[in-house]
PDB file of C-alpha atoms and ligand atoms in Angstrom:
ATOM      1  CA  MET G   7      79.522 120.583  84.525  1.00 83.00           C
ATOM      2  CA  THR G   8      82.395 122.986  85.105  1.00 92.00           C
ATOM      3  CA  LEU G   9      84.497 121.724  82.226  1.00 93.00           C
ATOM      4  CA  ALA G  10      83.116 120.294  78.994  1.00 95.00           C
ATOM      5  CA  ALA G  11      83.706 116.531  78.924  1.00 95.00           C
ATOM      6  CA  ASP G  12      85.308 116.670  75.495  1.00 96.00           C
ATOM      7  CA  LYS G  13      87.617 119.477  76.640  1.00 96.00           C
ATOM      8  CA  LEU G  14      88.900 117.295  79.478  1.00 97.00           C
ATOM      9  CA  ILE G  15      89.756 114.530  77.036  1.00 97.00           C
ATOM     10  CA  SER G  16      91.349 116.863  74.522  1.00 97.00           C
ATOM     11  CA  GLN G  17      93.607 118.255  77.271  1.00 98.00           C
ATOM     12  CA  LEU G  18      94.525 114.750  78.440  1.00 98.00           C
ATOM     13  CA  GLN G  19      95.365 113.887  74.829  1.00 97.00           C
ATOM     14  CA  TRP G  20      97.363 117.118  74.557  1.00 98.00           C
ATOM     15  CA  ARG G  21      99.487 116.310  77.599  1.00 98.00           C
ATOM     16  CA  TYR G  22     102.425 113.990  77.262  1.00 98.00           C
ATOM     17  CA  ALA G  23     105.624 113.376  79.147  1.00 98.00           C
ATOM     18  CA  VAL G  24     107.670 116.185  77.623  1.00 98.00           C
ATOM     19  CA  LYS G  25     111.230 115.210  76.745  1.00 98.00           C
ATOM     20  CA  LYS G  26     112.376 118.591  75.439  1.00 98.00           C
ATOM     21  CA  PHE G  27     111.362 121.868  77.086  1.00 98.00           C
ATOM     22  CA  ASP G  28     111.957 125.347  75.722  1.00 98.00           C
ATOM     23  CA  PRO G  29     114.490 126.781  78.220  1.00 98.00           C
ATOM     24  CA  GLN G  30     113.495 130.349  77.271  1.00 98.00           C
ATOM     25  CA  GLN G  31     109.909 129.985  78.423  1.00 98.00           C
ATOM     26  CA  ARG G  32     108.321 129.607  81.824  1.00 98.00           C
ATOM     27  CA  VAL G  33     104.987 128.636  83.275  1.00 98.00           C
ATOM     28  CA  ASP G  34     102.743 131.648  83.743  1.00 97.00           C
ATOM     29  CA  ASP G  35     102.674 132.777  87.413  1.00 98.00           C
ATOM     30  CA  THR G  36      98.894 132.592  87.805  1.00 98.00           C
ATOM     31  CA  ALA G  37      98.800 129.057  86.427  1.00 98.00           C
ATOM     32  CA  TRP G  38     101.706 128.118  88.675  1.00 98.00           C
ATOM     33  CA  GLN G  39      99.969 129.417  91.789  1.00 98.00           C
ATOM     34  CA  SER G  40      96.945 127.259  90.946  1.00 98.00           C
ATOM     35  CA  LEU G  41      99.169 124.245  90.438  1.00 98.00           C
ATOM     36  CA  GLU G  42     100.779 124.752  93.842  1.00 98.00           C
ATOM     37  CA  GLN G  43      97.301 124.946  95.333  1.00 98.00           C
ATOM     38  CA  SER G  44      96.372 121.737  93.535  1.00 98.00           C
ATOM     39  CA  LEU G  45      99.213 120.050  95.437  1.00 98.00           C
ATOM     40  CA  VAL G  46      97.949 121.432  98.732  1.00 98.00           C
ATOM     41  CA  LEU G  47      94.424 120.210  97.927  1.00 98.00           C
ATOM     42  CA  SER G  48      95.475 116.642  97.120  1.00 98.00           C
ATOM     43  CA  ALA G  49      93.543 113.866  98.807  1.00 98.00           C
ATOM     44  CA  SER G  50      95.387 111.427 101.069  1.00 98.00           C
ATOM     45  CA  SER G  51      94.555 108.438 103.235  1.00 98.00           C
ATOM     46  CA  PHE G  52      92.942 109.691 106.472  1.00 98.00           C
ATOM     47  CA  GLY G  53      93.808 113.177 105.183  1.00 98.00           C
ATOM     48  CA  LEU G  54      97.238 112.830 106.791  1.00 98.00           C
ATOM     49  CA  GLN G  55      99.233 114.508 103.997  1.00 98.00           C
ATOM     50  CA  PRO G  56     102.530 112.694 104.666  1.00 98.00           C
ATOM     51  CA  TRP G  57     104.439 114.860 102.198  1.00 98.00           C
ATOM     52  CA  ARG G  58     106.152 118.057 101.230  1.00 98.00           C
ATOM     53  CA  PHE G  59     106.701 119.592  97.807  1.00 99.00           C
ATOM     54  CA  ASP G  60     109.897 121.514  97.102  1.00 99.00           C
ATOM     55  CA  VAL G  61     109.753 123.740  94.043  1.00 98.00           C
ATOM     56  CA  ILE G  62     113.076 124.535  92.387  1.00 98.00           C
ATOM     57  CA  THR G  63     113.081 127.425  89.922  1.00 98.00           C
ATOM     58  CA  ASP G  64     116.594 128.853  90.302  1.00 98.00           C
ATOM     59  CA  PRO G  65     118.311 128.293  86.900  1.00 98.00           C
ATOM     60  CA  GLN G  66     121.722 127.670  88.467  1.00 98.00           C
ATOM     61  CA  THR G  67     120.342 124.964  90.711  1.00 98.00           C
ATOM     62  CA  ARG G  68     118.345 123.476  87.834  1.00 98.00           C
ATOM     63  CA  ALA G  69     121.540 123.302  85.764  1.00 98.00           C
ATOM     64  CA  THR G  70     122.960 120.849  88.317  1.00 98.00           C
ATOM     65  CA  LEU G  71     119.940 118.549  88.247  1.00 98.00           C
ATOM     66  CA  PRO G  72     120.580 116.456  85.075  1.00 98.00           C
ATOM     67  CA  SER G  73     123.629 114.984  86.844  1.00 98.00           C
ATOM     68  CA  MET G  74     121.301 113.589  89.499  1.00 98.00           C
ATOM     69  CA  SER G  75     118.546 112.639  87.024  1.00 98.00           C
ATOM     70  CA  TRP G  76     120.076 110.052  84.709  1.00 98.00           C
ATOM     71  CA  GLY G  77     121.310 112.870  82.452  1.00 98.00           C
ATOM     72  CA  GLN G  78     117.747 113.917  81.614  1.00 98.00           C
ATOM     73  CA  THR G  79     117.596 117.562  80.588  1.00 98.00           C
ATOM     74  CA  GLN G  80     113.946 118.278  81.437  1.00 98.00           C
ATOM     75  CA  VAL G  81     115.006 119.148  84.997  1.00 98.00           C
ATOM     76  CA  ARG G  82     117.274 121.874  83.608  1.00 98.00           C
ATOM     77  CA  ASP G  83     115.053 123.284  80.861  1.00 98.00           C
ATOM     78  CA  ALA G  84     111.592 123.236  82.442  1.00 98.00           C
ATOM     79  CA  SER G  85     110.921 126.344  84.519  1.00 98.00           C
ATOM     80  CA  HIS G  86     109.633 124.541  87.626  1.00 99.00           C
ATOM     81  CA  VAL G  87     110.900 121.349  89.226  1.00 99.00           C
ATOM     82  CA  VAL G  88     108.734 119.862  91.951  1.00 99.00           C
ATOM     83  CA  VAL G  89     110.374 117.356  94.274  1.00 99.00           C
ATOM     84  CA  PHE G  90     107.735 115.167  95.892  1.00 99.00           C
ATOM     85  CA  SER G  91     108.913 113.731  99.189  1.00 98.00           C
ATOM     86  CA  ILE G  92     107.449 111.667 102.003  1.00 98.00           C
ATOM     87  CA  ARG G  93     107.484 112.335 105.701  1.00 98.00           C
ATOM     88  CA  THR G  94     109.778 109.832 107.364  1.00 97.00           C
ATOM     89  CA  PRO G  95     109.777 108.633 110.021  1.00 94.00           C
ATOM     90  CA  MET G  96     106.068 109.339 110.304  1.00 97.00           C
ATOM     91  CA  THR G  97     105.139 109.275 113.988  1.00 98.00           C
ATOM     92  CA  VAL G  98     102.255 109.890 116.361  1.00 98.00           C
ATOM     93  CA  ALA G  99     103.424 113.515 116.507  1.00 98.00           C
ATOM     94  CA  ASP G 100     102.408 113.863 112.841  1.00 98.00           C
ATOM     95  CA  ILE G 101      98.979 112.494 113.645  1.00 98.00           C
ATOM     96  CA  ASP G 102      98.684 114.986 116.494  1.00 98.00           C
ATOM     97  CA  ARG G 103      99.650 117.821 114.181  1.00 98.00           C
ATOM     98  CA  PHE G 104      96.837 116.770 111.850  1.00 98.00           C
ATOM     99  CA  ILE G 105      94.366 116.415 114.723  1.00 98.00           C
ATOM    100  CA  SER G 106      95.282 119.873 115.946  1.00 98.00           C
ATOM    101  CA  ARG G 107      94.797 121.343 112.455  1.00 98.00           C
ATOM    102  CA  THR G 108      91.435 119.595 112.092  1.00 98.00           C
ATOM    103  CA  SER G 109      90.352 120.879 115.494  1.00 98.00           C
ATOM    104  CA  GLU G 110      91.294 124.421 114.458  1.00 98.00           C
ATOM    105  CA  LEU G 111      89.598 124.341 111.047  1.00 98.00           C
ATOM    106  CA  HIS G 112      86.480 122.449 112.132  1.00 98.00           C
ATOM    107  CA  GLN G 113      86.265 124.447 115.348  1.00 98.00           C
ATOM    108  CA  THR G 114      85.893 121.353 117.452  1.00 97.00           C
ATOM    109  CA  PRO G 115      87.779 120.339 120.614  1.00 98.00           C
ATOM    110  CA  VAL G 116      90.610 117.827 120.177  1.00 98.00           C
ATOM    111  CA  SER G 117      88.747 115.506 122.568  1.00 97.00           C
ATOM    112  CA  THR G 118      85.966 114.980 119.999  1.00 98.00           C
ATOM    113  CA  LEU G 119      88.589 113.634 117.590  1.00 98.00           C
ATOM    114  CA  ALA G 120      89.947 111.006 120.012  1.00 98.00           C
ATOM    115  CA  GLY G 121      88.288 108.085 118.179  1.00 98.00           C
ATOM    116  CA  TYR G 122      89.652 109.186 114.809  1.00 98.00           C
ATOM    117  CA  ARG G 123      93.076 109.705 116.351  1.00 98.00           C
ATOM    118  CA  LYS G 124      93.044 106.198 117.820  1.00 98.00           C
ATOM    119  CA  LEU G 125      92.104 104.713 114.446  1.00 98.00           C
ATOM    120  CA  MET G 126      94.972 106.537 112.733  1.00 98.00           C
ATOM    121  CA  VAL G 127      97.501 105.632 115.436  1.00 98.00           C
ATOM    122  CA  GLY G 128      96.471 101.960 115.124  1.00 98.00           C
ATOM    123  CA  SER G 129      96.902 102.104 111.355  1.00 98.00           C
ATOM    124  CA  LEU G 130     100.281 103.852 111.657  1.00 98.00           C
ATOM    125  CA  GLU G 131     101.517 101.232 114.107  1.00 98.00           C
ATOM    126  CA  SER G 132     100.438  98.333 111.948  1.00 98.00           C
ATOM    127  CA  LEU G 133     102.016  99.865 108.811  1.00 98.00           C
ATOM    128  CA  GLN G 134     105.178 100.421 110.835  1.00 97.00           C
ATOM    129  CA  SER G 135     105.345  96.888 112.224  1.00 97.00           C
ATOM    130  CA  ASP G 136     104.762  95.440 108.734  1.00 97.00           C
ATOM    131  CA  GLY G 137     107.531  97.668 107.332  1.00 97.00           C
ATOM    132  CA  HIS G 138     105.052  99.322 104.951  1.00 98.00           C
ATOM    133  CA  LEU G 139     104.926 102.833 106.322  1.00 98.00           C
ATOM    134  CA  GLU G 140     107.171 104.485 103.721  1.00 98.00           C
ATOM    135  CA  GLU G 141     105.408 102.642 100.929  1.00 98.00           C
ATOM    136  CA  TRP G 142     102.056 103.868 102.250  1.00 98.00           C
ATOM    137  CA  ALA G 143     103.352 107.445 102.327  1.00 98.00           C
ATOM    138  CA  ALA G 144     104.749 107.080  98.809  1.00 98.00           C
ATOM    139  CA  ARG G 145     101.326 105.957  97.587  1.00 98.00           C
ATOM    140  CA  GLN G 146      99.864 109.195  98.908  1.00 98.00           C
ATOM    141  CA  VAL G 147     102.576 111.196  97.139  1.00 98.00           C
ATOM    142  CA  TYR G 148     101.774 109.465  93.855  1.00 98.00           C
ATOM    143  CA  LEU G 149      98.159 110.547  94.220  1.00 98.00           C
ATOM    144  CA  ALA G 150      99.383 114.124  94.521  1.00 98.00           C
ATOM    145  CA  LEU G 151     101.524 113.569  91.432  1.00 98.00           C
ATOM    146  CA  GLY G 152      98.549 112.252  89.449  1.00 98.00           C
ATOM    147  CA  GLY G 153      96.398 115.185  90.457  1.00 98.00           C
ATOM    148  CA  PHE G 154      99.184 117.575  89.548  1.00 98.00           C
ATOM    149  CA  LEU G 155      99.570 116.063  86.060  1.00 98.00           C
ATOM    150  CA  THR G 156      95.846 116.340  85.413  1.00 98.00           C
ATOM    151  CA  ALA G 157      95.564 119.851  86.813  1.00 98.00           C
ATOM    152  CA  ALA G 158      98.483 120.966  84.659  1.00 98.00           C
ATOM    153  CA  ALA G 159      96.948 119.390  81.561  1.00 98.00           C
ATOM    154  CA  VAL G 160      93.655 121.173  82.186  1.00 98.00           C
ATOM    155  CA  LEU G 161      95.517 124.480  82.506  1.00 98.00           C
ATOM    156  CA  GLY G 162      97.571 123.796  79.378  1.00 98.00           C
ATOM    157  CA  VAL G 163     100.829 123.495  81.301  1.00 98.00           C
ATOM    158  CA  ASP G 164     103.409 120.988  80.095  1.00 98.00           C
ATOM    159  CA  THR G 165     104.889 118.473  82.513  1.00 99.00           C
ATOM    160  CA  CYS G 166     107.072 115.425  82.780  1.00 99.00           C
ATOM    161  CA  PRO G 167     106.818 113.092  85.781  1.00 99.00           C
ATOM    162  CA  MET G 168     110.254 111.653  86.539  1.00 98.00           C
ATOM    163  CA  GLU G 169     111.304 108.593  88.477  1.00 98.00           C
ATOM    164  CA  GLY G 170     114.587 108.563  86.601  1.00 98.00           C
ATOM    165  CA  ILE G 171     116.366 110.390  89.367  1.00 98.00           C
ATOM    166  CA  ASP G 172     118.810 109.652  92.162  1.00 98.00           C
ATOM    167  CA  PRO G 173     116.607 110.315  95.217  1.00 98.00           C
ATOM    168  CA  ASP G 174     119.568 110.377  97.637  1.00 98.00           C
ATOM    169  CA  LYS G 175     121.178 113.219  95.688  1.00 98.00           C
ATOM    170  CA  TYR G 176     117.951 115.225  95.737  1.00 99.00           C
ATOM    171  CA  ASP G 177     117.742 114.551  99.474  1.00 98.00           C
ATOM    172  CA  GLN G 178     121.238 115.952  99.918  1.00 98.00           C
ATOM    173  CA  LEU G 179     120.592 118.988  97.738  1.00 98.00           C
ATOM    174  CA  LEU G 180     117.448 119.934  99.632  1.00 98.00           C
ATOM    175  CA  GLU G 181     118.735 118.736 103.022  1.00 98.00           C
ATOM    176  CA  LEU G 182     115.566 116.717 103.388  1.00 98.00           C
ATOM    177  CA  PRO G 183     116.728 114.042 105.858  1.00 98.00           C
ATOM    178  CA  ALA G 184     117.369 116.678 108.527  1.00 98.00           C
ATOM    179  CA  LEU G 185     113.826 117.926 107.969  1.00 98.00           C
ATOM    180  CA  GLY G 186     112.384 114.405 108.244  1.00 98.00           C
ATOM    181  CA  TYR G 187     111.581 113.885 104.562  1.00 98.00           C
ATOM    182  CA  LYS G 188     112.787 111.697 101.731  1.00 98.00           C
ATOM    183  CA  THR G 189     112.533 112.213  97.952  1.00 99.00           C
ATOM    184  CA  VAL G 190     110.195 109.872  96.073  1.00 98.00           C
ATOM    185  CA  VAL G 191     109.586 111.343  92.634  1.00 99.00           C
ATOM    186  CA  VAL G 192     110.018 114.564  90.659  1.00 99.00           C
ATOM    187  CA  CYS G 193     107.712 116.347  88.247  1.00 99.00           C
ATOM    188  CA  VAL G 194     108.794 119.240  86.082  1.00 99.00           C
ATOM    189  CA  ALA G 195     106.561 121.870  84.519  1.00 99.00           C
ATOM    190  CA  GLY G 196     107.400 124.237  81.698  1.00 98.00           C
ATOM    191  CA  VAL G 197     106.749 124.860  78.027  1.00 98.00           C
ATOM    192  CA  ARG G 198     107.406 122.180  75.422  1.00 98.00           C
ATOM    193  CA  ALA G 199     109.996 122.890  72.725  1.00 98.00           C
ATOM    194  CA  PRO G 200     108.297 123.124  69.323  1.00 97.00           C
ATOM    195  CA  ASP G 201     110.594 120.414  67.948  1.00 97.00           C
ATOM    196  CA  ASP G 202     110.099 117.797  70.675  1.00 98.00           C
ATOM    197  CA  PRO G 203     109.418 114.718  68.521  1.00 96.00           C
ATOM    198  CA  TYR G 204     107.503 113.053  71.352  1.00 97.00           C
ATOM    199  CA  ALA G 205     104.716 115.647  71.103  1.00 96.00           C
ATOM    200  CA  THR G 206     103.309 114.117  67.942  1.00 95.00           C
ATOM    201  CA  LYS G 207     103.735 110.429  68.737  1.00 96.00           C
ATOM    202  CA  PRO G 208     100.407 108.636  69.197  1.00 96.00           C
ATOM    203  CA  LYS G 209      99.708 107.659  72.786  1.00 97.00           C
ATOM    204  CA  VAL G 210     100.401 104.027  73.552  1.00 98.00           C
ATOM    205  CA  ARG G 211      97.422 102.866  75.571  1.00 98.00           C
ATOM    206  CA  TYR G 212      95.497  99.619  75.730  1.00 98.00           C
ATOM    207  CA  LYS G 213      91.985  99.771  74.333  1.00 98.00           C
ATOM    208  CA  ALA G 214      89.332 100.881  76.821  1.00 97.00           C
ATOM    209  CA  GLU G 215      87.582  97.525  76.593  1.00 97.00           C
ATOM    210  CA  GLU G 216      90.784  95.802  77.717  1.00 98.00           C
ATOM    211  CA  VAL G 217      91.139  97.839  80.906  1.00 98.00           C
ATOM    212  CA  VAL G 218      87.689  99.187  81.808  1.00 98.00           C
ATOM    213  CA  PHE G 219      85.011  96.639  82.676  1.00 98.00           C
ATOM    214  CA  ARG G 220      81.409  97.663  83.227  1.00 97.00           C
ATOM    215  CA  ARG G 221      79.807  95.136  85.564  1.00 96.00           C
TER     216      ARG G 221
HETATM  217  C1  LIG B  20     105.908 107.790  87.935  1.00 56.24           C
HETATM  218  C2  LIG B  20     106.399 108.116  86.569  1.00 56.24           C
HETATM  219  C3  LIG B  20     107.755 108.229  86.326  1.00 56.24           C
HETATM  220  C4  LIG B  20     108.238 108.585  85.065  1.00 56.24           C
HETATM  221  N1  LIG B  20     109.580 108.824  84.876  1.00 56.24           N
HETATM  222  C5  LIG B  20     109.996 109.337  83.693  1.00 56.24           C
HETATM  223  C6  LIG B  20     111.330 109.771  83.520  1.00 56.24           C
HETATM  224  O1  LIG B  20     112.174 109.678  84.412  1.00 56.24           O
HETATM  225  N2  LIG B  20     111.669 110.325  82.333  1.00 56.24           N
HETATM  226  C7  LIG B  20     110.767 110.466  81.307  1.00 56.24           C
HETATM  227  O2  LIG B  20     111.135 110.996  80.258  1.00 56.24           O
HETATM  228  N3  LIG B  20     109.490 110.058  81.444  1.00 56.24           N
HETATM  229  C8  LIG B  20     109.086 109.513  82.609  1.00 56.24           C
HETATM  230  N4  LIG B  20     107.774 109.140  82.760  1.00 56.24           N
HETATM  231  C9  LIG B  20     106.846 109.311  81.644  1.00 56.24           C
HETATM  232  C10 LIG B  20     106.272 108.002  81.104  1.00 56.24           C
HETATM  233  O3  LIG B  20     107.236 107.320  80.366  1.00 56.24           O
HETATM  234  C11 LIG B  20     105.049 108.369  80.290  1.00 56.24           C
HETATM  235  O4  LIG B  20     104.086 108.958  81.147  1.00 56.24           O
HETATM  236  C12 LIG B  20     104.433 107.144  79.606  1.00 56.24           C
HETATM  237  O5  LIG B  20     105.319 106.613  78.665  1.00 56.24           O
HETATM  238  C13 LIG B  20     103.111 107.502  78.928  1.00 56.24           C
HETATM  239  O6  LIG B  20     103.300 108.499  77.968  1.00 56.24           O
HETATM  240  P1  LIG B  20     102.627 109.935  78.039  1.00 56.24           P
HETATM  241  O7  LIG B  20     102.687 110.375  79.482  1.00 56.24           O
HETATM  242  O8  LIG B  20     103.508 110.788  77.166  1.00 56.24           O
HETATM  243  O9  LIG B  20     101.245 109.814  77.552  1.00 56.24           O
HETATM  244  C14 LIG B  20     107.322 108.750  84.003  1.00 56.24           C
HETATM  245  C15 LIG B  20     105.946 108.590  84.258  1.00 56.24           C
HETATM  246  C16 LIG B  20     105.492 108.300  85.502  1.00 56.24           C
HETATM  247  C17 LIG B  20     104.007 108.220  85.752  1.00 56.24           C
END
């Protein structure tokens, strides 16, 4: 085991959705680099990675973010704001980019990946015709968000995932539509303020026996 089982749980108990960050403190650079890598290493359906992650650290830019985040101040006071966005429209060109990258890293000709490519193109087309393509991409982004929250907790980095945002305003700020992306969700990382009352509230979770069934 690389991490003691009880340590994992104590870190997951330690983490909470921080409401008040200490604006004077920032996430340590080494920890931050690992967290960025944790985003890169996220799993996704077919491995297609239909996402990008924009990291905002500039204090002046962060100061403008509460106005596009339901007035929430975490986006201003946390040191790092990650904007999770989906690729849209996702096309066959994105599948070819992935095939080309696989071919390079696995040192195999593109032709050997033709079957896999066909499977992915078929799936893309059916998601598209059902109108579910963006939702599919968003599901992948949420996996990256979940991994990020856990990785941060393990490293002792405070976070707050945030859907309470105006995605269109984030899109405009980051000029995402022109790049072929669309904001889905934000997650901030920083250092909790010592007087954040939410830090000491007991977690509200259903009992394990009500949600986990061993069969
Ligand atoms: C996708 C997602 C969006 C959330 N959006 C917000 C938000 O906009 N603002 C906020 O303060 N908390 C937000 N939360 C935090 C949840 O309210 C919080 O995770 C939940 O109440 C459980 O509490 P805990 O994370 O502190 O254990 C969000 C959580 C998730 C997973």
